[in-house]
Short mmCIF file of N, CA and C and ligand atoms in Angstrom, two decimals:
data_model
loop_
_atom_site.label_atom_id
_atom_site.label_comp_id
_atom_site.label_asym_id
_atom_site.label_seq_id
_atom_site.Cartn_x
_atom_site.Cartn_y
_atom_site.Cartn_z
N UNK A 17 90.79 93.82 127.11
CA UNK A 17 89.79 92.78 126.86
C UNK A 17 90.41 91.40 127.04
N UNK A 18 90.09 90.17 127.77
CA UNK A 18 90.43 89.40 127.99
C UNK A 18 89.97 88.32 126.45
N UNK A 19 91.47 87.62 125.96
CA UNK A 19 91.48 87.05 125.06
C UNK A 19 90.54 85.79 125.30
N UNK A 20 89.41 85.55 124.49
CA UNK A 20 88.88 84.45 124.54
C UNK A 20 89.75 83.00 123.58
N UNK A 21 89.28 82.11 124.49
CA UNK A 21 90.33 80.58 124.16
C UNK A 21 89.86 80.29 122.82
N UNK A 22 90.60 79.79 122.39
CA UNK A 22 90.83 79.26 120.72
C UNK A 22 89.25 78.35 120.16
N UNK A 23 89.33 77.34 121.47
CA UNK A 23 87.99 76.48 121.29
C UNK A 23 87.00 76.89 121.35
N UNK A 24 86.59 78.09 122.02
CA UNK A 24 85.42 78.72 122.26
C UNK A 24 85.39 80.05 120.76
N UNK A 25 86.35 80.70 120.51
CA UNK A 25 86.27 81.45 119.22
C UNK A 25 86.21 80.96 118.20
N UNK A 26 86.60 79.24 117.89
CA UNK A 26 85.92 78.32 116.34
C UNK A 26 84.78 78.01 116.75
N UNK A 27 84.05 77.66 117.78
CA UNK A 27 82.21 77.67 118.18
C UNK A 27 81.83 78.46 117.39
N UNK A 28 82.34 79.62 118.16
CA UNK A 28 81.20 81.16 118.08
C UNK A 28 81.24 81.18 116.21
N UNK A 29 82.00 81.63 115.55
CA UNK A 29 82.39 81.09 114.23
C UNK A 29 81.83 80.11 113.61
N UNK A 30 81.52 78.83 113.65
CA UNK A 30 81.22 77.91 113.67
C UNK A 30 79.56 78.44 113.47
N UNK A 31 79.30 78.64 114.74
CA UNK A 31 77.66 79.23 114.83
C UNK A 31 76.87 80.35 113.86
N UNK A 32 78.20 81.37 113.74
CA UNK A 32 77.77 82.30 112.90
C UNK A 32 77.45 81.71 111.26
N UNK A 33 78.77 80.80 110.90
CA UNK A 33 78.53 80.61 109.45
C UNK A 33 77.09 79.12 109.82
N UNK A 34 76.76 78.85 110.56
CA UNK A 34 75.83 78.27 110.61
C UNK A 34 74.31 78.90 110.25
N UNK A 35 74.22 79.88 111.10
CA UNK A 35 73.33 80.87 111.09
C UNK A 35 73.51 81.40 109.74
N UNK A 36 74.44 82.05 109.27
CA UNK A 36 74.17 82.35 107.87
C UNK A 36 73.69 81.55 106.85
N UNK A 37 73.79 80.47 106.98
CA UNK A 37 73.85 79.38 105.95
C UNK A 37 72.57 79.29 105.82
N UNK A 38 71.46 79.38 107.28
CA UNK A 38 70.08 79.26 107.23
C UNK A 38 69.56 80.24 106.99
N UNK A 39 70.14 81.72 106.43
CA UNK A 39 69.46 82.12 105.73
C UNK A 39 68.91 82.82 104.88
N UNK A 40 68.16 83.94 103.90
CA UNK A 40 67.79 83.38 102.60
C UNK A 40 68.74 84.13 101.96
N UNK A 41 69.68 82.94 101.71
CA UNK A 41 71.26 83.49 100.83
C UNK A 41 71.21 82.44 99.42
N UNK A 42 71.89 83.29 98.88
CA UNK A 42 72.02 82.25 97.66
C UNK A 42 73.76 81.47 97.93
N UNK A 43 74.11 80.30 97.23
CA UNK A 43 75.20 79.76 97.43
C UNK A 43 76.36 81.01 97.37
N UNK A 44 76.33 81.49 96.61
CA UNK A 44 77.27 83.07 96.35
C UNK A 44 77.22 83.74 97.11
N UNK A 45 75.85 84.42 97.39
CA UNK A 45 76.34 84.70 98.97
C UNK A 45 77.06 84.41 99.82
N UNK A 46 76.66 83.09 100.16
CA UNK A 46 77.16 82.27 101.54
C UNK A 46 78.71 82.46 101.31
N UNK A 47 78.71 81.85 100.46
CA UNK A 47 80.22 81.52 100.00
C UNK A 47 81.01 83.35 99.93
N UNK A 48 80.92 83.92 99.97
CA UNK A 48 81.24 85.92 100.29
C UNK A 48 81.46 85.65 101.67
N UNK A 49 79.83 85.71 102.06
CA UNK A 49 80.39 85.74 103.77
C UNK A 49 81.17 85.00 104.60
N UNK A 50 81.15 83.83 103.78
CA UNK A 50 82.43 83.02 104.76
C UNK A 50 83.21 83.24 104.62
N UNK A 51 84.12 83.97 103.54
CA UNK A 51 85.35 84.47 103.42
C UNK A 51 85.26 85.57 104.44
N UNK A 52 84.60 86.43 104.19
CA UNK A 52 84.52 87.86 104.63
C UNK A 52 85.01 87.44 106.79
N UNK A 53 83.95 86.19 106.90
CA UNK A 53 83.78 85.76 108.24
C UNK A 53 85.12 85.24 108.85
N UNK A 54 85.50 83.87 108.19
CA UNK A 54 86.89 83.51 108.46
C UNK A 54 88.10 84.92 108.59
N UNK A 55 88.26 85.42 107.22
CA UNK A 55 89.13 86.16 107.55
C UNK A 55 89.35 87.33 108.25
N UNK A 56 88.37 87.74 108.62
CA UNK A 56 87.91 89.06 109.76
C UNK A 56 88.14 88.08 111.01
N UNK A 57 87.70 87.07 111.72
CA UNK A 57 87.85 86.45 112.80
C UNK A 57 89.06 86.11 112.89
N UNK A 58 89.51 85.03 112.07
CA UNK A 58 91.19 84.45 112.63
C UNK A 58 92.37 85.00 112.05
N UNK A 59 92.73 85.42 113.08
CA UNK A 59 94.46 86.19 112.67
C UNK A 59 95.32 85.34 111.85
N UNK A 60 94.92 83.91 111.47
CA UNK A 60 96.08 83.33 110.76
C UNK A 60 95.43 82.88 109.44
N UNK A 61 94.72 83.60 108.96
CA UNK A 61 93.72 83.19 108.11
C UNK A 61 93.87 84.43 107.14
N UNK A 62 94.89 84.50 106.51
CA UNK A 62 94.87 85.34 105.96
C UNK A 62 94.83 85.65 104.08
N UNK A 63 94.66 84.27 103.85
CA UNK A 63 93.91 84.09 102.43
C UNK A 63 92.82 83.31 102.29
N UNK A 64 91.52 83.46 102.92
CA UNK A 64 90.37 82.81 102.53
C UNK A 64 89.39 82.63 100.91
N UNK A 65 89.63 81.56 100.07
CA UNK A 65 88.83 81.62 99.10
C UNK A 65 87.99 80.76 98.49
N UNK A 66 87.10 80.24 97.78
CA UNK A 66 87.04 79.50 96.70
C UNK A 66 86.80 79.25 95.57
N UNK A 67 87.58 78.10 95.14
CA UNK A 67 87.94 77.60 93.69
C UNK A 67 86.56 76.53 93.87
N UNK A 68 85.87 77.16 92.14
CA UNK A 68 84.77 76.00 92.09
C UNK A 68 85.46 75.51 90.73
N UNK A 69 84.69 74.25 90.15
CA UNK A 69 85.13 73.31 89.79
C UNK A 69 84.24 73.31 88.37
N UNK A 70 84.99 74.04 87.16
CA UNK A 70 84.22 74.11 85.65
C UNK A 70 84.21 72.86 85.16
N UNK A 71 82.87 71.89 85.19
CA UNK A 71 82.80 70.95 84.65
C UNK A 71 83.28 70.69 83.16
N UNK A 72 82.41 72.24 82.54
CA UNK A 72 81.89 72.20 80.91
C UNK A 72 83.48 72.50 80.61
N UNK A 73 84.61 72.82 81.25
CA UNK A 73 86.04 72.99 80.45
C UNK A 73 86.15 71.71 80.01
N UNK A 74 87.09 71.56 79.17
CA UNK A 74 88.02 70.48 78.80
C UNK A 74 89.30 70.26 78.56
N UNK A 75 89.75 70.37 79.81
CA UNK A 75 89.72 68.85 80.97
C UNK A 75 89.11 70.11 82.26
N UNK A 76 88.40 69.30 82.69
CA UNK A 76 88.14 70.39 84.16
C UNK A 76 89.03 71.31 85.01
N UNK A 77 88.58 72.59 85.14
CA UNK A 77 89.30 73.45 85.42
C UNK A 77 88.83 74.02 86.67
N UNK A 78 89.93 74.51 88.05
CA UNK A 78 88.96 75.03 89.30
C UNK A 78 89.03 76.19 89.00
N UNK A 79 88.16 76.80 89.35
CA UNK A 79 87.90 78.45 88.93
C UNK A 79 87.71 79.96 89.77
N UNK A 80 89.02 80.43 90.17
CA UNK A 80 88.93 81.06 91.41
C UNK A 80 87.32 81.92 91.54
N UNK A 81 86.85 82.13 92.64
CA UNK A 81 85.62 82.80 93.37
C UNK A 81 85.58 83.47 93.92
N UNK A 82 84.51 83.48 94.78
CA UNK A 82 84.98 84.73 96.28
C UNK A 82 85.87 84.61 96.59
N UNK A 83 86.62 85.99 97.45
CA UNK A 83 88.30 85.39 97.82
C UNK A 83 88.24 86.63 98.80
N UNK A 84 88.91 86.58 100.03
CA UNK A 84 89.68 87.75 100.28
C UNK A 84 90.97 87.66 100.91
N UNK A 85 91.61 88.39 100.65
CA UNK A 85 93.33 88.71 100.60
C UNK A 85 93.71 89.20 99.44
N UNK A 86 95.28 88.60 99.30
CA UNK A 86 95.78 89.48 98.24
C UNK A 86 95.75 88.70 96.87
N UNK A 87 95.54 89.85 95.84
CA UNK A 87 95.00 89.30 94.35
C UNK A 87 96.04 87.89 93.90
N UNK A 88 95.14 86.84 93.42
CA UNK A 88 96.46 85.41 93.15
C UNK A 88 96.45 85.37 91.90
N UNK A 89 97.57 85.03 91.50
CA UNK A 89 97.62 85.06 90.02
C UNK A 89 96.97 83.71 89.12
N UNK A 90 96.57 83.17 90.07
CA UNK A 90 95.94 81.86 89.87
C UNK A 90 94.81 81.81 90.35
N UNK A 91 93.95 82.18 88.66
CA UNK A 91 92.40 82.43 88.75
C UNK A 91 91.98 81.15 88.40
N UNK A 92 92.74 80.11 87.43
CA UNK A 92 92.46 79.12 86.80
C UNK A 92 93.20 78.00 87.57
N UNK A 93 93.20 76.61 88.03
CA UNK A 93 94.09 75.93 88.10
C UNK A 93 93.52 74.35 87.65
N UNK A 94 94.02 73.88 86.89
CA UNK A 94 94.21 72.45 86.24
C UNK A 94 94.01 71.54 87.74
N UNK A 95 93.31 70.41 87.42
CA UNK A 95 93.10 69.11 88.64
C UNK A 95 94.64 68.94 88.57
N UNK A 96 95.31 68.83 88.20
CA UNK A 96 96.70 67.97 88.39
C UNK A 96 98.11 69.01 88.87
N UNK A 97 97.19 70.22 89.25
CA UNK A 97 98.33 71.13 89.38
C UNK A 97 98.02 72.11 91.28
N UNK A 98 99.10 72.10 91.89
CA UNK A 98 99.15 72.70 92.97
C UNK A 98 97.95 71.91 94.21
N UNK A 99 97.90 72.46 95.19
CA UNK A 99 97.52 72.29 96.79
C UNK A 99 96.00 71.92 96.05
N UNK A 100 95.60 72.79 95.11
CA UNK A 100 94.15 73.04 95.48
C UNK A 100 93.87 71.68 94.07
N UNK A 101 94.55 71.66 92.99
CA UNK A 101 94.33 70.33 92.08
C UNK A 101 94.23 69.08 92.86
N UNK A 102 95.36 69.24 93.58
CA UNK A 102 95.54 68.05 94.54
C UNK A 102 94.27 67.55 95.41
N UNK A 103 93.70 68.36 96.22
CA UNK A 103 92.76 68.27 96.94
C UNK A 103 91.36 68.03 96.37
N UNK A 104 90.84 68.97 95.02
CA UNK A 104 90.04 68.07 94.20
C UNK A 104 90.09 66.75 93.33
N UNK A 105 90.96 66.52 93.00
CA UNK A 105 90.81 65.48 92.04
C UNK A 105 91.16 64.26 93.19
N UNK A 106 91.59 64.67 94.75
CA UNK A 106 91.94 63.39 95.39
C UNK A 106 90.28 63.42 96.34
N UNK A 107 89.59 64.58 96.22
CA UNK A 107 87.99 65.05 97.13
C UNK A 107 88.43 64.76 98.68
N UNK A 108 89.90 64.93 98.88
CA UNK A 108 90.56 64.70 100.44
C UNK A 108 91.04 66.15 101.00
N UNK A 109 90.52 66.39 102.07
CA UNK A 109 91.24 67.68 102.68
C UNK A 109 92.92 67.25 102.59
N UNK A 110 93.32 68.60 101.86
CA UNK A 110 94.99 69.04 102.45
C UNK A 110 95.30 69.80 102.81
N UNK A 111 96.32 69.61 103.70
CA UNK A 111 96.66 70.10 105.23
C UNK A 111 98.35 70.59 104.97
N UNK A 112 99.00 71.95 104.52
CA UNK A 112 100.76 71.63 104.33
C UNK A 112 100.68 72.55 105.20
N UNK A 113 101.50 72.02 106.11
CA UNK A 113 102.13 72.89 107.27
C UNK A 113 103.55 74.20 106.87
N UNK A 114 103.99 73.41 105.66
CA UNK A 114 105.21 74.20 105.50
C UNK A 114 104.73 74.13 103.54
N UNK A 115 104.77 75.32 103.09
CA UNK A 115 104.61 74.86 101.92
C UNK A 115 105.95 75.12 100.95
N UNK A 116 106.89 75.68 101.57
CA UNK A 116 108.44 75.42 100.68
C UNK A 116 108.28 74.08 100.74
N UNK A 117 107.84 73.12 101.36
CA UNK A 117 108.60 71.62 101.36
C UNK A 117 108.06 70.85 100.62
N UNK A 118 106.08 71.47 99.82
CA UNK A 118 105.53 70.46 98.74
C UNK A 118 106.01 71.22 97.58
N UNK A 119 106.34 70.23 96.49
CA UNK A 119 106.61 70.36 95.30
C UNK A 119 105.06 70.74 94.47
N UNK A 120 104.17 70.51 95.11
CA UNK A 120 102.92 70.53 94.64
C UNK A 120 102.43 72.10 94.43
N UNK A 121 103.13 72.92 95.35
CA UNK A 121 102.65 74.30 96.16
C UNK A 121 102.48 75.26 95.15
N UNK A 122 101.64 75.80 94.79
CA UNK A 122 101.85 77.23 93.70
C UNK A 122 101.50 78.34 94.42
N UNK A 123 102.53 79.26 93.99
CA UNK A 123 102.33 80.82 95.16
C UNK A 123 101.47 81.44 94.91
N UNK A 124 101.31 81.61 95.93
CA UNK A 124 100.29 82.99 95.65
C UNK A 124 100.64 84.39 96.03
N UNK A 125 101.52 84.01 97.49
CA UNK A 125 102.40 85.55 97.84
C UNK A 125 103.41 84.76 98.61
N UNK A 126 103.75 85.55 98.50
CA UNK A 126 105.77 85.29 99.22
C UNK A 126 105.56 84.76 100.63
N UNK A 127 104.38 85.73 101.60
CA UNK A 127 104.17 85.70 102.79
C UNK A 127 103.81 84.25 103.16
N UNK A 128 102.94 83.61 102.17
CA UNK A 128 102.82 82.23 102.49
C UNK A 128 103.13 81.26 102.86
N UNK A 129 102.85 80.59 104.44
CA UNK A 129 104.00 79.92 104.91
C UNK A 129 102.95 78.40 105.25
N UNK A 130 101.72 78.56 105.31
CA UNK A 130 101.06 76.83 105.24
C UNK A 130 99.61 77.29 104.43
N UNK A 131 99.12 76.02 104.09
CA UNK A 131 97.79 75.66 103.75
C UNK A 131 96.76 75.47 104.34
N UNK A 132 95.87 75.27 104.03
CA UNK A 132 94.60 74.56 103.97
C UNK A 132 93.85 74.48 102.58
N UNK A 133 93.35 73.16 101.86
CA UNK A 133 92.27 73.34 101.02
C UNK A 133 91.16 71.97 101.13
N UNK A 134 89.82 72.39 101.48
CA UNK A 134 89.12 72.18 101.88
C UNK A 134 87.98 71.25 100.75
N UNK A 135 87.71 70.07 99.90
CA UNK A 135 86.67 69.80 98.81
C UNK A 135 85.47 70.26 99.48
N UNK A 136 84.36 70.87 98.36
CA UNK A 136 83.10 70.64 99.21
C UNK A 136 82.70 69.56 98.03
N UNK A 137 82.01 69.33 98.94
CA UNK A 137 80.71 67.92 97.77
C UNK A 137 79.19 68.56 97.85
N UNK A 138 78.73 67.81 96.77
CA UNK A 138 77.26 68.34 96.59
C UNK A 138 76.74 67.10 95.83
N UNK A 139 75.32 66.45 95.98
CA UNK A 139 75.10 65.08 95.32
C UNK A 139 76.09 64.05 94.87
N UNK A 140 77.31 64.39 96.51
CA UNK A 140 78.03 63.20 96.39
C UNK A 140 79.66 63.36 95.60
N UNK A 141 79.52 64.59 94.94
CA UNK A 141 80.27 64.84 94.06
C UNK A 141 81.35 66.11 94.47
N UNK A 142 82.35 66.08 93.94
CA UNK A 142 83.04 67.52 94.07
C UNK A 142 82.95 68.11 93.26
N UNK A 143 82.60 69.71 94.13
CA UNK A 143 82.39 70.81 92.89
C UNK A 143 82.90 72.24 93.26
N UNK A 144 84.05 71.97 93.76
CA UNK A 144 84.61 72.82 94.71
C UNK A 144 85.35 72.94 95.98
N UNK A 145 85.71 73.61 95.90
CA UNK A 145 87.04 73.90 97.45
C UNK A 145 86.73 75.46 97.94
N UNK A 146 87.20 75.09 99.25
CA UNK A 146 87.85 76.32 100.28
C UNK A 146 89.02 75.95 100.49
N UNK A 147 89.73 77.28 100.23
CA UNK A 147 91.34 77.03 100.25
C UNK A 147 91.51 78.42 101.62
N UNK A 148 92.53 77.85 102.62
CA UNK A 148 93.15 79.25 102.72
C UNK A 148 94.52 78.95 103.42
N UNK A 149 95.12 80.38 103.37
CA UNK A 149 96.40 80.45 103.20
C UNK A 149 96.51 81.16 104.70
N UNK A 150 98.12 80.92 104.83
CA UNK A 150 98.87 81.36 106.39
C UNK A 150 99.76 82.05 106.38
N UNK A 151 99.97 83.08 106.98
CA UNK A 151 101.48 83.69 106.89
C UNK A 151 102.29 82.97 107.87
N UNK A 152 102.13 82.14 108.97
CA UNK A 152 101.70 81.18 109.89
C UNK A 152 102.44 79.94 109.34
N UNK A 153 103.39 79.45 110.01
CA UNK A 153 103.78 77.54 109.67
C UNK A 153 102.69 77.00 110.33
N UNK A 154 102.25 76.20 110.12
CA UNK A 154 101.19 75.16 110.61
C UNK A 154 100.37 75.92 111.12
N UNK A 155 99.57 76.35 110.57
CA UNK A 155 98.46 77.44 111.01
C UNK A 155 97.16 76.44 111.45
N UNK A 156 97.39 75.08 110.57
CA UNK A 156 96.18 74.76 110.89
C UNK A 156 95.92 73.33 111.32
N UNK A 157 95.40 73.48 112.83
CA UNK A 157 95.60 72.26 113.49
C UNK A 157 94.33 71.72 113.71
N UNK A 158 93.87 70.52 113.91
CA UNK A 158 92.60 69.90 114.48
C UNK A 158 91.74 70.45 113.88
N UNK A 159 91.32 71.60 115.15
CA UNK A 159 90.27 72.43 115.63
C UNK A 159 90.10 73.41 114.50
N UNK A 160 91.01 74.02 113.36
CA UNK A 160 90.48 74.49 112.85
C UNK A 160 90.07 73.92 111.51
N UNK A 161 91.06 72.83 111.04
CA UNK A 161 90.58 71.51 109.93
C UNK A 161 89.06 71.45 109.96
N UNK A 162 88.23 70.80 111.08
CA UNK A 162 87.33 70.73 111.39
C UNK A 162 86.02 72.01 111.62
N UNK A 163 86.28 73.42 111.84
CA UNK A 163 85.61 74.20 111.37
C UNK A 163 85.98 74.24 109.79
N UNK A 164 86.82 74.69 109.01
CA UNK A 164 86.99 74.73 107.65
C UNK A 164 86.09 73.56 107.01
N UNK A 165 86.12 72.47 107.74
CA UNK A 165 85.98 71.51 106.90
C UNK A 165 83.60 71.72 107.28
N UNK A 166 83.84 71.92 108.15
CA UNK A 166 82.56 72.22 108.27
C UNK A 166 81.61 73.41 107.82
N UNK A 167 82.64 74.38 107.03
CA UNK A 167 81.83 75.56 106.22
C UNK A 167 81.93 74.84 105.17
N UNK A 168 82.87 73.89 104.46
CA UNK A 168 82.27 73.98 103.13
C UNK A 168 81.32 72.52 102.89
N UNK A 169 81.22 72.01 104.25
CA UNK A 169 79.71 71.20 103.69
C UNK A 169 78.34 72.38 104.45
N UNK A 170 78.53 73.32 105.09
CA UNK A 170 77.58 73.75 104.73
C UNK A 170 77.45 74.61 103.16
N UNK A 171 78.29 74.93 102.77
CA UNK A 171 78.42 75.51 100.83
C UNK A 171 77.93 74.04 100.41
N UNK A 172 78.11 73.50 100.66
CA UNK A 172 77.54 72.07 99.51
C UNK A 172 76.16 71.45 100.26
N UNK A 173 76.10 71.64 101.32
CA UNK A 173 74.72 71.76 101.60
C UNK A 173 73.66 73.24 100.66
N UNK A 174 74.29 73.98 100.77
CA UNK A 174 73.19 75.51 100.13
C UNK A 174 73.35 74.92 98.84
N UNK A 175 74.25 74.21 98.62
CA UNK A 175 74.71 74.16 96.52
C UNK A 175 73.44 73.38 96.28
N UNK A 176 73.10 72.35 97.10
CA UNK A 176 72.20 71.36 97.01
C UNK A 176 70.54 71.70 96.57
N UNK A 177 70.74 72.93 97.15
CA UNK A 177 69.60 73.22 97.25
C UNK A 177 68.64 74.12 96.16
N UNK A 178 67.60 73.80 95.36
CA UNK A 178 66.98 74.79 94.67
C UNK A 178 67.25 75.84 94.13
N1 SME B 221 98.56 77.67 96.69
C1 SME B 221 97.52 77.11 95.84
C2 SME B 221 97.16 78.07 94.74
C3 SME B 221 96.10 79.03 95.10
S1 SME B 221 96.60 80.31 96.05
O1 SME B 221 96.98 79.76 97.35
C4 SME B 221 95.43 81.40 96.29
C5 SME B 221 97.94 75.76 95.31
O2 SME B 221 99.07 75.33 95.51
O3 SME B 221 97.14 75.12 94.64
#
């Protein structure tokens, strides 16, 4: 089978979690199948999850979710702690190419060699992330920042909704 190019397999992807998004799913849903989607499609994608964001704790706590890969021991994580604190409490995508080199990094498996964690927003606000993990150094360039970053405003688009 002739390997299709990188740019044309985040489209097709791209399209699918589009199409799902429109339709009649609940946010939980959606948020299943995009794990299920990402990590069945890209070979370097091999911890897809997300951490939503417990207002009613005190002090706010992200709260692991759908997930697939291997079980993390970090169901709970504090705003001020690791990749994924970082990324909510700053509502900025982070991007670690190498994660021995952030002090920020909390493991999840040994195999782990970069990041991604993704805020979604909903009325403006953060209330959640897509995180995923690489066995992969710099797994994640441009092209896929930009799909990631585009499933979880569609999750904060469905959150929005009714
Ligand atoms: N590595 C994350 C913790 C979550 S696991 O990757 C599933 C972090 O540093 O926040």
């Amino acid at each position: 089978m002739p390997t299709i190019p990188k740019t044309q397999k985040l489209e097709e992807i791209r399209k699918e979690a589009l199409r799902l998004s429109g339709e009649k799913r609940t946010a939980d849903q959606l948020m299943e199948e995009i794990t299920t989607l990402l990590n069945a499609q890209m070979l370097k994608y091999n911890w897809v999850g997300f951490y939503m964001l417990e207002h009613s704790a005190d002090p706010p706590v992200l709260v692991l979710g759908h997930y697939k890969g291997a079980m993390t021991p970090h169901t709970r994580i504090p705003l001020h702690q690791g990749i994924c604190g970082a990324a909510a409490s700053s509502g900025k995508t982070v991007v670690v190419d190498d994660v021995k080199r952030d002090p920020r990094y909390l493991a999840c498996s040994l195999e782990t060699k970069s990041e991604i964690v993704v805020p979604i927003y909903a009325r403006g606000k953060v209330v959640g992330e897509l995180d995923i993990d690489s066995h992969f150094p710099a797994a994640f360039g441009k092209e896929d920042r930009e799909l990631i970053e585009y499933c979880a405003e569609l999750v904060g688009k469905r959150l929005e909704l009714p």
